Every structure is written in structure tokens, then in C-alpha cells.
JSON list of C-alpha atoms in Angstrom, two decimals:
[
{"chain": "A", "resi": 28, "resn": "ALA", "atom": "CA", "xyz": [-8.54, -28.56, 10.33]},
{"chain": "A", "resi": 29, "resn": "ARG", "atom": "CA", "xyz": [-10.88, -30.11, 7.78]},
{"chain": "A", "resi": 30, "resn": "ASN", "atom": "CA", "xyz": [-11.31, -33.82, 7.22]},
{"chain": "A", "resi": 31, "resn": "ASP", "atom": "CA", "xyz": [-12.29, -33.38, 3.57]},
{"chain": "A", "resi": 32, "resn": "SER", "atom": "CA", "xyz": [-9.07, -34.06, 1.67]},
{"chain": "A", "resi": 33, "resn": "THR", "atom": "CA", "xyz": [-10.37, -32.25, -1.41]},
{"chain": "A", "resi": 34, "resn": "LYS", "atom": "CA", "xyz": [-10.35, -28.91, 0.40]},
{"chain": "A", "resi": 35, "resn": "SER", "atom": "CA", "xyz": [-7.91, -26.77, 2.31]},
{"chain": "A", "resi": 36, "resn": "HIS", "atom": "CA", "xyz": [-6.68, -28.09, 5.64]},
{"chain": "A", "resi": 37, "resn": "PHE", "atom": "CA", "xyz": [-7.06, -24.65, 7.18]},
{"chain": "A", "resi": 38, "resn": "VAL", "atom": "CA", "xyz": [-10.18, -23.08, 8.61]},
{"chain": "A", "resi": 39, "resn": "THR", "atom": "CA", "xyz": [-10.89, -19.64, 7.13]},
{"chain": "A", "resi": 40, "resn": "LEU", "atom": "CA", "xyz": [-13.20, -16.82, 8.14]},
{"chain": "A", "resi": 41, "resn": "HIS", "atom": "CA", "xyz": [-15.58, -18.00, 5.44]},
{"chain": "A", "resi": 42, "resn": "ASP", "atom": "CA", "xyz": [-15.89, -21.37, 7.22]},
{"chain": "A", "resi": 43, "resn": "LEU", "atom": "CA", "xyz": [-16.74, -19.68, 10.51]},
{"chain": "A", "resi": 44, "resn": "ASP", "atom": "CA", "xyz": [-18.85, -16.76, 9.30]},
{"chain": "A", "resi": 45, "resn": "PRO", "atom": "CA", "xyz": [-19.59, -16.73, 5.56]},
{"chain": "A", "resi": 46, "resn": "ALA", "atom": "CA", "xyz": [-21.68, -13.55, 5.80]},
{"chain": "A", "resi": 47, "resn": "ALA", "atom": "CA", "xyz": [-18.85, -11.63, 7.46]},
{"chain": "A", "resi": 48, "resn": "ALA", "atom": "CA", "xyz": [-16.33, -12.90, 4.91]},
{"chain": "A", "resi": 49, "resn": "GLU", "atom": "CA", "xyz": [-18.58, -11.89, 2.03]},
{"chain": "A", "resi": 50, "resn": "LEU", "atom": "CA", "xyz": [-19.13, -8.46, 3.58]},
{"chain": "A", "resi": 51, "resn": "LEU", "atom": "CA", "xyz": [-15.43, -7.84, 4.14]},
{"chain": "A", "resi": 52, "resn": "TRP", "atom": "CA", "xyz": [-14.43, -9.00, 0.68]},
{"chain": "A", "resi": 53, "resn": "SER", "atom": "CA", "xyz": [-17.14, -6.97, -1.07]},
{"chain": "A", "resi": 54, "resn": "PHE", "atom": "CA", "xyz": [-15.86, -3.88, 0.75]},
{"chain": "A", "resi": 55, "resn": "ARG", "atom": "CA", "xyz": [-12.24, -4.61, -0.17]},
{"chain": "A", "resi": 56, "resn": "LYS", "atom": "CA", "xyz": [-13.19, -5.38, -3.77]},
{"chain": "A", "resi": 57, "resn": "LEU", "atom": "CA", "xyz": [-14.90, -2.00, -4.04]},
{"chain": "A", "resi": 58, "resn": "LEU", "atom": "CA", "xyz": [-11.87, -0.21, -2.58]},
{"chain": "A", "resi": 59, "resn": "LEU", "atom": "CA", "xyz": [-9.48, -1.92, -5.00]},
{"chain": "A", "resi": 60, "resn": "GLU", "atom": "CA", "xyz": [-11.70, -1.29, -8.01]},
{"chain": "A", "resi": 61, "resn": "ARG", "atom": "CA", "xyz": [-12.16, 2.39, -7.20]},
{"chain": "A", "resi": 62, "resn": "PHE", "atom": "CA", "xyz": [-8.74, 3.32, -5.81]},
{"chain": "A", "resi": 63, "resn": "GLY", "atom": "CA", "xyz": [-6.29, 0.63, -6.92]},
{"chain": "A", "resi": 64, "resn": "SER", "atom": "CA", "xyz": [-4.92, -0.12, -3.45]},
{"chain": "A", "resi": 65, "resn": "LEU", "atom": "CA", "xyz": [-6.06, -0.17, 0.16]},
{"chain": "A", "resi": 66, "resn": "LEU", "atom": "CA", "xyz": [-3.71, 2.64, 1.12]},
{"chain": "A", "resi": 67, "resn": "ALA", "atom": "CA", "xyz": [-5.00, 4.90, -1.65]},
{"chain": "A", "resi": 68, "resn": "ALA", "atom": "CA", "xyz": [-8.56, 4.02, -0.64]},
{"chain": "A", "resi": 69, "resn": "TRP", "atom": "CA", "xyz": [-7.87, 4.94, 2.98]},
{"chain": "A", "resi": 70, "resn": "GLN", "atom": "CA", "xyz": [-6.15, 8.21, 2.12]},
{"chain": "A", "resi": 71, "resn": "GLN", "atom": "CA", "xyz": [-8.43, 9.36, -0.69]},
{"chain": "A", "resi": 72, "resn": "GLY", "atom": "CA", "xyz": [-11.81, 7.78, 0.02]},
{"chain": "A", "resi": 73, "resn": "LEU", "atom": "CA", "xyz": [-12.10, 7.04, 3.74]},
{"chain": "A", "resi": 74, "resn": "ASP", "atom": "CA", "xyz": [-9.80, 9.15, 5.91]},
{"chain": "A", "resi": 75, "resn": "THR", "atom": "CA", "xyz": [-10.44, 12.34, 3.98]},
{"chain": "A", "resi": 76, "resn": "ARG", "atom": "CA", "xyz": [-9.85, 14.51, 7.09]},
{"chain": "A", "resi": 77, "resn": "LYS", "atom": "CA", "xyz": [-6.41, 12.90, 7.62]},
{"chain": "A", "resi": 78, "resn": "ALA", "atom": "CA", "xyz": [-7.32, 12.14, 11.24]},
{"chain": "A", "resi": 79, "resn": "GLY", "atom": "CA", "xyz": [-5.93, 8.61, 11.14]},
{"chain": "A", "resi": 80, "resn": "ARG", "atom": "CA", "xyz": [-9.16, 7.07, 12.42]},
{"chain": "A", "resi": 81, "resn": "LEU", "atom": "CA", "xyz": [-12.90, 7.03, 11.76]},
{"chain": "A", "resi": 82, "resn": "ASP", "atom": "CA", "xyz": [-15.82, 6.74, 14.15]},
{"chain": "A", "resi": 83, "resn": "GLU", "atom": "CA", "xyz": [-18.90, 4.80, 13.11]},
{"chain": "A", "resi": 84, "resn": "GLU", "atom": "CA", "xyz": [-20.88, 7.79, 11.85]},
{"chain": "A", "resi": 85, "resn": "GLU", "atom": "CA", "xyz": [-18.04, 9.10, 9.69]},
{"chain": "A", "resi": 86, "resn": "PHE", "atom": "CA", "xyz": [-17.16, 5.62, 8.43]},
{"chain": "A", "resi": 87, "resn": "CYS", "atom": "CA", "xyz": [-20.74, 4.97, 7.31]},
{"chain": "A", "resi": 88, "resn": "SER", "atom": "CA", "xyz": [-20.83, 8.37, 5.62]},
{"chain": "A", "resi": 89, "resn": "ARG", "atom": "CA", "xyz": [-17.62, 7.63, 3.72]},
{"chain": "A", "resi": 90, "resn": "CYS", "atom": "CA", "xyz": [-18.96, 4.21, 2.70]},
{"chain": "A", "resi": 91, "resn": "ALA", "atom": "CA", "xyz": [-22.04, 5.88, 1.21]},
{"chain": "A", "resi": 92, "resn": "ASP", "atom": "CA", "xyz": [-19.85, 8.38, -0.63]},
{"chain": "A", "resi": 93, "resn": "ILE", "atom": "CA", "xyz": [-17.78, 5.67, -2.31]},
{"chain": "A", "resi": 94, "resn": "GLY", "atom": "CA", "xyz": [-20.81, 3.59, -3.27]},
{"chain": "A", "resi": 95, "resn": "PHE", "atom": "CA", "xyz": [-20.76, 0.78, -0.72]},
{"chain": "A", "resi": 96, "resn": "GLU", "atom": "CA", "xyz": [-24.34, -0.52, -0.78]},
{"chain": "A", "resi": 97, "resn": "SER", "atom": "CA", "xyz": [-24.22, -3.17, 1.97]},
{"chain": "A", "resi": 98, "resn": "ASP", "atom": "CA", "xyz": [-24.73, -2.58, 5.69]},
{"chain": "A", "resi": 99, "resn": "ALA", "atom": "CA", "xyz": [-21.94, -0.16, 6.67]},
{"chain": "A", "resi": 100, "resn": "HIS", "atom": "CA", "xyz": [-22.87, -0.30, 10.37]},
{"chain": "A", "resi": 101, "resn": "LEU", "atom": "CA", "xyz": [-22.43, -4.06, 10.38]},
{"chain": "A", "resi": 102, "resn": "LEU", "atom": "CA", "xyz": [-19.17, -3.69, 8.46]},
{"chain": "A", "resi": 103, "resn": "PHE", "atom": "CA", "xyz": [-17.91, -1.25, 11.09]},
{"chain": "A", "resi": 104, "resn": "ALA", "atom": "CA", "xyz": [-18.71, -3.76, 13.83]},
{"chain": "A", "resi": 105, "resn": "VAL", "atom": "CA", "xyz": [-16.91, -6.54, 11.93]},
{"chain": "A", "resi": 106, "resn": "LEU", "atom": "CA", "xyz": [-13.84, -4.38, 11.29]},
{"chain": "A", "resi": 107, "resn": "ARG", "atom": "CA", "xyz": [-13.40, -3.22, 14.89]},
{"chain": "A", "resi": 108, "resn": "SER", "atom": "CA", "xyz": [-10.49, -5.02, 16.54]},
{"chain": "A", "resi": 109, "resn": "GLY", "atom": "CA", "xyz": [-12.30, -5.11, 19.89]},
{"chain": "A", "resi": 110, "resn": "PRO", "atom": "CA", "xyz": [-15.61, -4.20, 21.54]},
{"chain": "A", "resi": 111, "resn": "HIS", "atom": "CA", "xyz": [-13.90, -1.43, 23.49]},
{"chain": "A", "resi": 112, "resn": "LYS", "atom": "CA", "xyz": [-12.96, 0.47, 20.33]},
{"chain": "A", "resi": 113, "resn": "ASP", "atom": "CA", "xyz": [-15.25, 3.17, 19.00]},
{"chain": "A", "resi": 114, "resn": "THR", "atom": "CA", "xyz": [-13.07, 4.00, 15.98]},
{"chain": "A", "resi": 115, "resn": "ILE", "atom": "CA", "xyz": [-11.28, 2.08, 13.25]},
{"chain": "A", "resi": 116, "resn": "ASP", "atom": "CA", "xyz": [-8.06, 2.83, 11.40]},
{"chain": "A", "resi": 117, "resn": "LEU", "atom": "CA", "xyz": [-6.18, 1.40, 8.43]},
{"chain": "A", "resi": 118, "resn": "SER", "atom": "CA", "xyz": [-4.80, -1.49, 10.49]},
{"chain": "A", "resi": 119, "resn": "ASP", "atom": "CA", "xyz": [-8.37, -2.68, 11.14]},
{"chain": "A", "resi": 120, "resn": "ILE", "atom": "CA", "xyz": [-8.94, -2.89, 7.40]},
{"chain": "A", "resi": 121, "resn": "ASP", "atom": "CA", "xyz": [-5.58, -4.53, 6.72]},
{"chain": "A", "resi": 122, "resn": "LEU", "atom": "CA", "xyz": [-2.58, -4.71, 9.04]},
{"chain": "A", "resi": 123, "resn": "GLY", "atom": "CA", "xyz": [-0.26, -5.51, 6.12]},
{"chain": "A", "resi": 124, "resn": "ALA", "atom": "CA", "xyz": [-1.21, -2.26, 4.38]},
{"chain": "A", "resi": 125, "resn": "THR", "atom": "CA", "xyz": [-0.38, -0.33, 7.55]},
{"chain": "A", "resi": 126, "resn": "GLN", "atom": "CA", "xyz": [3.00, -2.06, 7.87]},
{"chain": "A", "resi": 127, "resn": "ALA", "atom": "CA", "xyz": [3.78, -1.29, 4.21]},
{"chain": "A", "resi": 128, "resn": "TYR", "atom": "CA", "xyz": [2.86, 2.36, 4.82]},
{"chain": "A", "resi": 129, "resn": "TYR", "atom": "CA", "xyz": [5.29, 2.56, 7.74]},
{"chain": "A", "resi": 130, "resn": "ARG", "atom": "CA", "xyz": [7.98, 1.08, 5.45]},
{"chain": "A", "resi": 131, "resn": "ASP", "atom": "CA", "xyz": [7.30, 4.05, 3.13]},
{"chain": "A", "resi": 132, "resn": "ASP", "atom": "CA", "xyz": [5.94, 1.57, 0.57]},
{"chain": "A", "resi": 133, "resn": "GLU", "atom": "CA", "xyz": [3.01, 3.62, -0.69]},
{"chain": "A", "resi": 134, "resn": "GLN", "atom": "CA", "xyz": [2.49, 1.31, -3.68]},
{"chain": "A", "resi": 135, "resn": "LEU", "atom": "CA", "xyz": [2.10, -1.67, -1.31]},
{"chain": "A", "resi": 136, "resn": "SER", "atom": "CA", "xyz": [4.65, -3.58, -3.39]},
{"chain": "A", "resi": 137, "resn": "THR", "atom": "CA", "xyz": [5.68, -5.59, -0.34]},
{"chain": "A", "resi": 138, "resn": "MET", "atom": "CA", "xyz": [2.18, -6.90, 0.40]},
{"chain": "A", "resi": 139, "resn": "ARG", "atom": "CA", "xyz": [2.14, -10.61, -0.46]},
{"chain": "A", "resi": 140, "resn": "GLY", "atom": "CA", "xyz": [-1.60, -11.22, -0.79]},
{"chain": "A", "resi": 141, "resn": "THR", "atom": "CA", "xyz": [-3.00, -12.14, -4.21]},
{"chain": "A", "resi": 142, "resn": "GLN", "atom": "CA", "xyz": [-6.27, -13.94, -3.47]},
{"chain": "A", "resi": 143, "resn": "SER", "atom": "CA", "xyz": [-9.50, -12.40, -4.68]},
{"chain": "A", "resi": 144, "resn": "SER", "atom": "CA", "xyz": [-12.34, -14.44, -3.22]},
{"chain": "A", "resi": 145, "resn": "PRO", "atom": "CA", "xyz": [-14.17, -14.41, 0.11]},
{"chain": "A", "resi": 146, "resn": "GLU", "atom": "CA", "xyz": [-13.43, -18.13, 0.55]},
{"chain": "A", "resi": 147, "resn": "ALA", "atom": "CA", "xyz": [-9.70, -17.47, 0.91]},
{"chain": "A", "resi": 148, "resn": "SER", "atom": "CA", "xyz": [-8.09, -16.45, 4.18]},
{"chain": "A", "resi": 149, "resn": "PRO", "atom": "CA", "xyz": [-8.25, -12.66, 4.69]},
{"chain": "A", "resi": 150, "resn": "ARG", "atom": "CA", "xyz": [-4.50, -12.72, 5.36]},
{"chain": "A", "resi": 151, "resn": "SER", "atom": "CA", "xyz": [-3.98, -13.78, 1.74]},
{"chain": "A", "resi": 152, "resn": "TRP", "atom": "CA", "xyz": [-6.34, -11.23, 0.21]},
{"chain": "A", "resi": 153, "resn": "ALA", "atom": "CA", "xyz": [-4.80, -8.80, -2.25]},
{"chain": "A", "resi": 154, "resn": "GLY", "atom": "CA", "xyz": [-4.05, -5.29, -1.05]},
{"chain": "A", "resi": 155, "resn": "ARG", "atom": "CA", "xyz": [-3.75, -3.74, -4.51]},
{"chain": "A", "resi": 156, "resn": "ALA", "atom": "CA", "xyz": [-5.67, -4.34, -7.70]},
{"chain": "A", "resi": 157, "resn": "SER", "atom": "CA", "xyz": [-2.57, -5.10, -9.76]},
{"chain": "A", "resi": 158, "resn": "ALA", "atom": "CA", "xyz": [-1.79, -8.10, -7.53]},
{"chain": "A", "resi": 159, "resn": "MET", "atom": "CA", "xyz": [-5.07, -9.83, -8.39]},
{"chain": "A", "resi": 160, "resn": "SER", "atom": "CA", "xyz": [-3.79, -11.47, -11.57]},
{"chain": "A", "resi": 161, "resn": "PHE", "atom": "CA", "xyz": [-3.72, -15.20, -12.13]},
{"chain": "A", "resi": 162, "resn": "GLY", "atom": "CA", "xyz": [-2.39, -17.60, -14.71]},
{"chain": "A", "resi": 163, "resn": "PRO", "atom": "CA", "xyz": [0.71, -17.17, -16.89]},
{"chain": "A", "resi": 164, "resn": "ALA", "atom": "CA", "xyz": [2.13, -13.74, -17.56]},
{"chain": "A", "resi": 165, "resn": "SER", "atom": "CA", "xyz": [0.85, -11.98, -20.65]},
{"chain": "A", "resi": 166, "resn": "PRO", "atom": "CA", "xyz": [3.29, -10.79, -23.34]},
{"chain": "A", "resi": 167, "resn": "GLN", "atom": "CA", "xyz": [2.99, -7.27, -21.91]},
{"chain": "A", "resi": 168, "resn": "GLN", "atom": "CA", "xyz": [3.99, -8.60, -18.48]},
{"chain": "A", "resi": 169, "resn": "GLN", "atom": "CA", "xyz": [7.03, -10.44, -19.80]},
{"chain": "A", "resi": 170, "resn": "GLN", "atom": "CA", "xyz": [10.50, -9.20, -20.71]},
{"chain": "A", "resi": 171, "resn": "SER", "atom": "CA", "xyz": [12.50, -10.92, -23.40]},
{"chain": "A", "resi": 172, "resn": "CYS", "atom": "CA", "xyz": [16.27, -11.18, -23.35]},
{"chain": "A", "resi": 173, "resn": "GLY", "atom": "CA", "xyz": [17.65, -13.29, -26.17]},
{"chain": "A", "resi": 174, "resn": "SER", "atom": "CA", "xyz": [16.04, -16.70, -25.89]},
{"chain": "A", "resi": 175, "resn": "HIS", "atom": "CA", "xyz": [15.05, -16.17, -22.25]},
{"chain": "A", "resi": 176, "resn": "VAL", "atom": "CA", "xyz": [11.68, -14.89, -21.06]},
{"chain": "A", "resi": 177, "resn": "PHE", "atom": "CA", "xyz": [11.29, -13.48, -17.57]},
{"chain": "A", "resi": 178, "resn": "ALA", "atom": "CA", "xyz": [7.89, -13.63, -15.85]},
{"chain": "A", "resi": 179, "resn": "ARG", "atom": "CA", "xyz": [6.19, -10.60, -14.38]},
{"chain": "A", "resi": 180, "resn": "ASN", "atom": "CA", "xyz": [7.75, -8.81, -11.46]},
{"chain": "A", "resi": 181, "resn": "THR", "atom": "CA", "xyz": [7.44, -10.21, -7.97]},
{"chain": "A", "resi": 182, "resn": "PRO", "atom": "CA", "xyz": [6.62, -7.99, -4.96]},
{"chain": "A", "resi": 183, "resn": "LEU", "atom": "CA", "xyz": [10.24, -8.24, -3.86]},
{"chain": "A", "resi": 184, "resn": "SER", "atom": "CA", "xyz": [11.61, -7.21, -7.26]},
{"chain": "A", "resi": 185, "resn": "GLU", "atom": "CA", "xyz": [9.14, -4.30, -7.46]},
{"chain": "A", "resi": 186, "resn": "TRP", "atom": "CA", "xyz": [10.14, -3.09, -4.00]},
{"chain": "A", "resi": 187, "resn": "THR", "atom": "CA", "xyz": [13.84, -3.44, -4.84]},
{"chain": "A", "resi": 188, "resn": "HIS", "atom": "CA", "xyz": [13.26, -1.45, -8.02]},
{"chain": "A", "resi": 189, "resn": "GLU", "atom": "CA", "xyz": [11.41, 1.24, -6.06]},
{"chain": "A", "resi": 190, "resn": "LEU", "atom": "CA", "xyz": [14.25, 1.54, -3.53]},
{"chain": "A", "resi": 191, "resn": "GLY", "atom": "CA", "xyz": [16.76, 1.74, -6.37]},
{"chain": "A", "resi": 192, "resn": "MET", "atom": "CA", "xyz": [14.80, 4.51, -8.08]},
{"chain": "A", "resi": 193, "resn": "ARG", "atom": "CA", "xyz": [14.58, 6.45, -4.81]},
{"chain": "A", "resi": 194, "resn": "ARG", "atom": "CA", "xyz": [18.33, 6.13, -4.36]},
{"chain": "A", "resi": 195, "resn": "ARG", "atom": "CA", "xyz": [18.92, 7.28, -7.93]},
{"chain": "A", "resi": 196, "resn": "ARG", "atom": "CA", "xyz": [16.67, 10.32, -7.49]},
{"chain": "A", "resi": 197, "resn": "SER", "atom": "CA", "xyz": [18.50, 11.19, -4.27]},
{"chain": "A", "resi": 198, "resn": "ILE", "atom": "CA", "xyz": [21.89, 10.99, -6.00]},
{"chain": "A", "resi": 199, "resn": "GLU", "atom": "CA", "xyz": [20.68, 13.06, -8.94]},
{"chain": "A", "resi": 200, "resn": "GLN", "atom": "CA", "xyz": [19.21, 15.70, -6.63]},
{"chain": "A", "resi": 201, "resn": "SER", "atom": "CA", "xyz": [22.43, 15.88, -4.63]},
{"chain": "A", "resi": 202, "resn": "ALA", "atom": "CA", "xyz": [24.48, 16.21, -7.83]},
{"chain": "A", "resi": 203, "resn": "GLN", "atom": "CA", "xyz": [22.20, 18.99, -9.07]},
{"chain": "A", "resi": 204, "resn": "GLU", "atom": "CA", "xyz": [22.51, 20.87, -5.78]},
{"chain": "A", "resi": 205, "resn": "ASN", "atom": "CA", "xyz": [26.31, 20.57, -5.88]},
{"chain": "A", "resi": 206, "resn": "TRP", "atom": "CA", "xyz": [26.31, 21.82, -9.47]},
{"chain": "A", "resi": 207, "resn": "GLU", "atom": "CA", "xyz": [24.20, 24.84, -8.52]},
{"chain": "A", "resi": 208, "resn": "LYS", "atom": "CA", "xyz": [26.60, 25.60, -5.69]},
{"chain": "A", "resi": 209, "resn": "ALA", "atom": "CA", "xyz": [29.61, 25.22, -7.98]},
{"chain": "A", "resi": 210, "resn": "LYS", "atom": "CA", "xyz": [28.15, 27.72, -10.46]},
{"chain": "A", "resi": 211, "resn": "ARG", "atom": "CA", "xyz": [28.10, 30.34, -7.71]},
{"chain": "A", "resi": 212, "resn": "VAL", "atom": "CA", "xyz": [31.87, 30.01, -7.14]},
{"chain": "A", "resi": 213, "resn": "ARG", "atom": "CA", "xyz": [33.50, 32.82, -9.10]},
{"chain": "A", "resi": 214, "resn": "CYS", "atom": "CA", "xyz": [36.63, 33.42, -7.10]},
{"chain": "A", "resi": 215, "resn": "LEU", "atom": "CA", "xyz": [38.78, 31.93, -4.35]},
{"chain": "A", "resi": 216, "resn": "ALA", "atom": "CA", "xyz": [36.83, 33.82, -1.70]},
{"chain": "A", "resi": 217, "resn": "ASP", "atom": "CA", "xyz": [33.57, 32.23, -2.89]},
{"chain": "A", "resi": 218, "resn": "LEU", "atom": "CA", "xyz": [35.16, 28.78, -2.75]},
{"chain": "A", "resi": 219, "resn": "GLN", "atom": "CA", "xyz": [36.47, 29.37, 0.77]},
{"chain": "A", "resi": 220, "resn": "ARG", "atom": "CA", "xyz": [33.04, 30.59, 1.88]},
{"chain": "A", "resi": 221, "resn": "ASP", "atom": "CA", "xyz": [31.27, 27.51, 0.49]},
{"chain": "A", "resi": 222, "resn": "LEU", "atom": "CA", "xyz": [33.80, 25.18, 2.08]},
{"chain": "A", "resi": 223, "resn": "ARG", "atom": "CA", "xyz": [33.33, 26.85, 5.45]},
{"chain": "A", "resi": 224, "resn": "LEU", "atom": "CA", "xyz": [29.53, 26.51, 5.17]},
{"chain": "A", "resi": 225, "resn": "ARG", "atom": "CA", "xyz": [29.77, 22.86, 4.13]},
{"chain": "A", "resi": 226, "resn": "PHE", "atom": "CA", "xyz": [32.25, 21.68, 6.78]},
{"chain": "A", "resi": 227, "resn": "ARG", "atom": "CA", "xyz": [31.57, 23.95, 9.73]}
]
């Protein structure tokens, strides 16, 4: 912990290795600016072969392709989770993004990070560009209801909305399928056949 009361009481990567923190944040900043989220960056810009991992040569090649101008070999060494590893995957770039992917949260709505500076803890860094907003909500980010104004969506409310929309699409698809089946019923024999297929 720090003794300086004017600063954070937590030691960050920037305190221990400023160059590594700057390198990691510049890489993340580029990914967010170009692709909007870490998951999209991994799928569209880095893991283009869909192998799930990258060795050093391929990683450096992908970095050049997306316009990363710093030392990609050093970045690879910093990202590796251990000296025994000769590849990196999405979890090395951000474990939270990997966890959101396994939750089927491709928009990374459930990632909590919002910080956008190398001085902050990497655990609090934003995983999507839309999360890097500060200050009060703009009029476009607010919803009015009578005399009440609701601030911009939180990650939890966005994820809840996404789950609700998925459920709604599932119900609508099921209803459409049932309607298509019902249109094929022209006589009692057709109805009996469909019932046997459904409940066999």
C-alpha cells in the first residue's frame, strides 16, 4: 500500500512496471478503437484462423496487420501467463472477456471495467469502447419518463435486456414454427399425425 494519502492505497501494474502497463494499455486501446470490444478484436483481428490460440510469430503478424506499432515481441512476453507457455489466448489478454464469452455475452455487457488509463489497475480496464464514458449521461443516453430522468444503462441492465430479447426471439420463433405446423393440418388425419410426431 502507498503512504501518500493523495493517491490510491493500492499498488497497480503501473507502479511496478510503468513500461509494461503503457504497452498493455496502448494495445488494448488500439483493439477497442478498431473493433469496439476485446472479443470482437480477438475474433476478427487476432484469432483469424479460429484456432483459439496464437504463437509468437502469428501474434506479431496479426499485430502488424492491425497497426500496432510498438514491440509486439515484448507484448507477447508480457501477455504470456507463464514462461512455460508458447502461445496466448483471449484469457491472457483479458480473463473477464473470456468469462463473458463463455456466458454467451458476446457484447461483453457483463464486464465491469470502465477505466481508460495505464495508471489504473488492469482489472478495472474497459473491455469495450462504449464502457469508456465518464461524467454525467448525455441527453441521448438518458430516458425521460414524466418528471423523472433515468441515467444510462448499467452493465447489469444491458445484460438483463439482452437475455430478455433472446427469450422473446425464442418465443416468437417457437410460435412461428407452431403456426407453420398448424397450417399444414387440413384434416383429422393430419392432426393425429402431427400429435404423434410431437409427443412420441
